[in-house]
Structures are given as C-alpha cells and as structure tokens.
Amino acid sequence: VERQPWWQFLSASVCILGEDREYSVLFAAFCDKIHVKGVCEQMDVRKKKLPIGIENFRELLKEDFYYVDKTSFIQDVLNEEVILYTRPRRFGKTLNMSMLYYFFSIKEKEHADLFHGLSIMSNPKALTYQNRYPVIFLTLKDMKNNTFEKQLKMFSKIIVNIIEAFPELWDSDKLSSASLKTIEMYHEGAQEEIDLQVSLQFIAQCL
C-alpha cells in the first residue's frame, strides 16, 4: 500500500472540521503556526494574526485577525430584556460587548460593513435593529483600587467619559434645565455615592 504524506491526513481532518467554522479556523491557525505544508492552501485560508489581547471588534476585523463568528449572540440579546453572561477571564466578554456596540450604536453607521459576511447578516429581523440606538459602552475591568473611596473616584471618571461620548446631550431640546444641570454635575466629576448610584440610569433616560 502506498503511503500518503502525513499532511494529507491533516487536510482530511480539516475538511471534516470545516463543518464547524469555529474549530476549522482554530485548526487552520494551528496549521499556520507549525507550517503544515498544503493544509491551509487546500482550505483557502489566508494567513492571519492571532487576536491575543484584542478587545475591539472593529480593530480585530479591520486588521485581519482570526475571528470566530459569534454574531448569533446578537439575536440572543434581542430575545431577552436583561442578560447576564458570566465567564472566566480572557473568554472574550469585552470583545462581545464591543461587537454589540458596533452593531446597535447609531454612532457607528459608517462601520456597518464590519458585519458583511457574518452570520447575523442572514437574519433580516435582527438587521432592522442595526445602528439605530444610542449605546452606552463601559467596562469595569480597570476598577482595581484597594479602597471604596478610590473606586468611587474611578467610577466617576467612567461616567465623565460616557457623557463626553454623547456631546449631543448638551444641545438637546428634550431635556429640562434640571436634567442639564445634573449632566453638568456628573461631567464635573460628582463623587457622592448617592449620585453615582443612579448615574447610568439617568444618562440612559436622557439618551
């Protein structure tokens, strides 16, 4: 019996894995890493960079990193009023949040093409929600201070950044003078616990 080159058996494995996009992409990345001759060529997979530490959805796609399509998660969000996902560190929670931001945010219409070719594009109902809403994006991963007072200060800075991301609030004719004063208070760095407790709710209502 004529022996076949060992890498051809790997190619056959890739074809089987190809039915599951997540595993096939990861396997292709492995093949790239160890320079398996012919495997990636047969899969027509270009050599890409591994997205180690990349948390921005736009950066990941524009810079041609490997990406496992998880845009079906968008439909899961649409099906729920409140969603909580708990995962260990480095499981892509922030990246998924970034994906949701670019899909729903009215400020990211110019980047709607990021989703071309991804699974969510085959969901017409979900696409009716694309880039139609003001979206507050925040992460608390940098709140690592060792005292409650320092944590309040850090959260206050996060609130300031959120307000600065929506300069249209200052010119809104739908907000009362009292609401504008409250926005100004937060923008100046309010650090009272009672004020910060309702800050996100207040900003969301204003938007």
Short mmCIF file of C-alpha atoms in Angstrom, two decimals:
data_model
loop_
_atom_site.label_atom_id
_atom_site.label_comp_id
_atom_site.label_asym_id
_atom_site.label_seq_id
_atom_site.Cartn_x
_atom_site.Cartn_y
_atom_site.Cartn_z
CA VAL A 1 0.00 0.00 0.00
CA GLU A 2 1.41 3.35 -0.99
CA ARG A 3 1.85 5.64 1.97
CA GLN A 4 0.23 9.05 1.76
CA PRO A 5 2.04 12.15 3.02
CA TRP A 6 1.10 12.74 6.64
CA TRP A 7 -0.12 16.24 5.95
CA GLN A 8 -2.81 14.90 3.62
CA PHE A 9 -4.41 13.16 6.57
CA LEU A 10 -4.44 16.50 8.35
CA SER A 11 -6.11 18.03 5.30
CA ALA A 12 -8.86 15.43 5.52
CA SER A 13 -9.30 16.29 9.19
CA VAL A 14 -9.65 19.95 8.29
CA CYS A 15 -12.34 19.12 5.74
CA ILE A 16 -14.32 17.33 8.47
CA LEU A 17 -13.79 20.17 10.90
CA GLY A 18 -14.81 22.61 8.19
CA GLU A 19 -18.45 21.91 9.02
CA ASP A 20 -17.84 23.69 12.30
CA ARG A 21 -16.39 27.10 11.48
CA GLU A 22 -15.02 27.73 14.96
CA TYR A 23 -12.92 24.57 15.03
CA SER A 24 -11.82 24.84 11.41
CA VAL A 25 -10.48 28.36 11.91
CA LEU A 26 -8.66 27.37 15.09
CA PHE A 27 -7.23 24.32 13.35
CA ALA A 28 -6.12 26.46 10.42
CA ALA A 29 -4.40 28.80 12.86
CA PHE A 30 -2.61 25.79 14.35
CA CYS A 31 -1.55 24.63 10.90
CA ASP A 32 -0.22 28.10 10.08
CA LYS A 33 1.74 28.10 13.32
CA ILE A 34 3.55 24.82 12.64
CA HIS A 35 3.84 25.42 8.87
CA VAL A 36 1.91 22.33 7.76
CA LYS A 37 2.52 22.28 4.03
CA GLY A 38 -0.58 22.41 1.86
CA VAL A 39 -3.23 22.35 4.59
CA CYS A 40 -4.14 25.99 4.66
CA GLU A 41 -3.84 26.19 0.87
CA GLN A 42 -6.42 23.43 0.47
CA MET A 43 -8.76 25.27 2.86
CA ASP A 44 -8.14 28.55 1.01
CA VAL A 45 -7.39 30.21 4.35
CA ARG A 46 -5.11 33.22 4.32
CA LYS A 47 -2.51 33.54 7.00
CA LYS A 48 -3.85 35.87 9.66
CA LYS A 49 -2.71 37.15 13.01
CA LEU A 50 -3.89 35.61 16.26
CA PRO A 51 -6.05 38.11 18.22
CA ILE A 52 -4.21 37.89 21.53
CA GLY A 53 -5.47 40.65 23.82
CA ILE A 54 -7.63 42.30 21.11
CA GLU A 55 -10.88 43.56 22.63
CA ASN A 56 -12.11 45.96 19.96
CA PHE A 57 -14.38 44.38 17.34
CA ARG A 58 -13.53 46.89 14.62
CA GLU A 59 -9.79 46.60 15.16
CA LEU A 60 -9.98 42.80 15.08
CA LEU A 61 -11.75 42.71 11.71
CA LYS A 62 -10.02 45.64 10.03
CA GLU A 63 -6.55 44.41 11.00
CA ASP A 64 -7.33 40.93 9.62
CA PHE A 65 -7.07 38.87 12.80
CA TYR A 66 -8.61 35.43 13.09
CA TYR A 67 -12.23 35.76 14.20
CA VAL A 68 -14.69 33.04 15.18
CA ASP A 69 -18.13 34.29 14.13
CA LYS A 70 -20.19 34.83 17.27
CA THR A 71 -22.64 37.35 15.84
CA SER A 72 -25.54 34.96 16.54
CA PHE A 73 -25.12 36.27 20.10
CA ILE A 74 -26.85 39.44 18.85
CA GLN A 75 -30.08 37.52 18.34
CA ASP A 76 -29.79 36.13 21.88
CA VAL A 77 -29.64 39.68 23.20
CA LEU A 78 -32.68 40.69 21.16
CA ASN A 79 -34.66 37.82 22.67
CA GLU A 80 -34.08 38.96 26.26
CA GLU A 81 -34.86 42.06 28.32
CA VAL A 82 -31.91 41.59 30.68
CA ILE A 83 -28.94 39.35 30.01
CA LEU A 84 -26.09 38.25 32.27
CA TYR A 85 -23.20 36.17 30.99
CA THR A 86 -20.53 35.04 33.41
CA ARG A 87 -17.28 33.70 32.02
CA PRO A 88 -13.69 33.42 33.31
CA ARG A 89 -11.07 35.99 32.36
CA ARG A 90 -9.90 36.05 28.72
CA PHE A 91 -13.07 34.41 27.41
CA GLY A 92 -13.95 37.30 25.10
CA LYS A 93 -16.59 39.09 27.18
CA THR A 94 -15.29 42.57 26.33
CA LEU A 95 -14.92 41.67 22.65
CA ASN A 96 -18.55 40.51 22.55
CA MET A 97 -19.62 43.77 24.20
CA SER A 98 -17.66 45.67 21.57
CA MET A 99 -19.40 43.66 18.85
CA LEU A 100 -22.80 44.58 20.31
CA TYR A 101 -21.77 48.23 20.43
CA TYR A 102 -20.80 48.34 16.76
CA PHE A 103 -24.00 46.57 15.76
CA PHE A 104 -26.53 48.62 17.73
CA SER A 105 -24.87 52.04 18.09
CA ILE A 106 -26.33 54.85 16.00
CA LYS A 107 -22.87 56.41 16.06
CA GLU A 108 -21.33 53.52 14.12
CA LYS A 109 -23.38 53.54 10.91
CA GLU A 110 -20.22 54.13 8.89
CA HIS A 111 -18.87 50.80 10.17
CA ALA A 112 -21.94 48.71 9.32
CA ASP A 113 -19.82 46.88 6.74
CA LEU A 114 -17.95 45.15 9.58
CA PHE A 115 -20.75 42.59 9.68
CA HIS A 116 -20.74 41.76 5.97
CA GLY A 117 -20.19 38.04 5.52
CA LEU A 118 -21.01 37.22 9.14
CA SER A 119 -23.93 35.06 10.22
CA ILE A 120 -26.08 37.90 11.57
CA MET A 121 -26.49 39.23 8.02
CA SER A 122 -28.75 36.29 7.24
CA ASN A 123 -31.19 37.43 9.94
CA PRO A 124 -33.43 40.15 8.40
CA LYS A 125 -35.29 40.78 11.65
CA ALA A 126 -32.09 41.43 13.58
CA LEU A 127 -30.84 43.80 10.87
CA THR A 128 -33.80 46.11 11.50
CA TYR A 129 -32.11 46.99 14.80
CA GLN A 130 -28.67 47.69 13.35
CA ASN A 131 -27.17 51.11 14.17
CA ARG A 132 -30.44 52.57 15.46
CA TYR A 133 -29.81 53.22 19.15
CA PRO A 134 -27.63 55.25 21.50
CA VAL A 135 -25.44 52.67 23.22
CA ILE A 136 -23.55 53.11 26.48
CA PHE A 137 -20.41 51.00 26.38
CA LEU A 138 -18.42 50.62 29.57
CA THR A 139 -16.14 48.11 31.19
CA LEU A 140 -15.23 47.95 34.87
CA LYS A 141 -12.14 45.83 34.38
CA ASP A 142 -9.84 48.74 35.33
CA MET A 143 -11.51 49.31 38.68
CA LYS A 144 -8.83 47.63 40.74
CA ASN A 145 -8.33 50.12 43.56
CA ASN A 146 -7.95 48.92 47.12
CA THR A 147 -10.36 51.34 48.82
CA PHE A 148 -14.02 52.16 48.32
CA GLU A 149 -13.28 55.87 48.03
CA LYS A 150 -10.81 55.28 45.18
CA GLN A 151 -13.30 53.05 43.44
CA LEU A 152 -15.90 55.83 43.60
CA LYS A 153 -13.42 58.24 42.01
CA MET A 154 -12.64 55.74 39.27
CA PHE A 155 -16.32 55.15 38.54
CA SER A 156 -16.86 58.90 38.46
CA LYS A 157 -14.25 59.15 35.69
CA ILE A 158 -16.06 56.43 33.76
CA ILE A 159 -19.28 58.44 33.97
CA VAL A 160 -17.46 61.56 32.74
CA ASN A 161 -16.17 59.61 29.73
CA ILE A 162 -19.67 58.38 28.92
CA ILE A 163 -21.07 61.91 28.96
CA GLU A 164 -18.27 63.13 26.72
CA ALA A 165 -19.13 60.38 24.26
CA PHE A 166 -22.58 61.99 23.82
CA PRO A 167 -21.98 65.74 23.29
CA GLU A 168 -25.48 65.98 21.75
CA LEU A 169 -26.89 65.86 25.28
CA TRP A 170 -25.88 69.47 25.84
CA ASP A 171 -27.93 70.69 22.86
CA SER A 172 -30.99 68.53 23.38
CA ASP A 173 -34.28 70.44 23.41
CA LYS A 174 -35.97 67.48 25.11
CA LEU A 175 -34.08 67.83 28.39
CA SER A 176 -35.17 70.14 31.17
CA SER A 177 -32.83 72.67 32.71
CA ALA A 178 -32.72 70.48 35.84
CA SER A 179 -31.57 67.48 33.78
CA LEU A 180 -28.90 69.56 32.09
CA LYS A 181 -27.65 70.70 35.50
CA THR A 182 -27.45 67.07 36.63
CA ILE A 183 -25.49 66.17 33.50
CA GLU A 184 -23.14 69.05 34.23
CA MET A 185 -22.72 67.79 37.81
CA TYR A 186 -21.70 64.36 36.54
CA HIS A 187 -19.44 65.88 33.90
CA GLU A 188 -17.63 67.85 36.58
CA GLY A 189 -16.82 64.58 38.37
CA ALA A 190 -19.50 64.01 41.00
CA GLN A 191 -18.21 61.50 43.54
CA GLU A 192 -21.03 61.23 46.03
CA GLU A 193 -22.16 57.63 46.36
CA ILE A 194 -25.85 58.51 46.22
CA ASP A 195 -25.36 60.41 42.94
CA LEU A 196 -23.27 57.71 41.27
CA GLN A 197 -25.79 55.01 42.20
CA VAL A 198 -28.30 56.39 39.71
CA SER A 199 -25.86 57.90 37.19
CA LEU A 200 -26.15 55.23 34.48
CA GLN A 201 -29.92 55.08 34.77
CA PHE A 202 -30.15 58.85 34.50
CA ILE A 203 -27.88 59.09 31.44
CA ALA A 204 -29.76 56.25 29.73
CA GLN A 205 -33.06 58.05 30.28
CA CYS A 206 -31.63 61.26 28.86
CA LEU A 207 -30.48 59.44 25.75
#
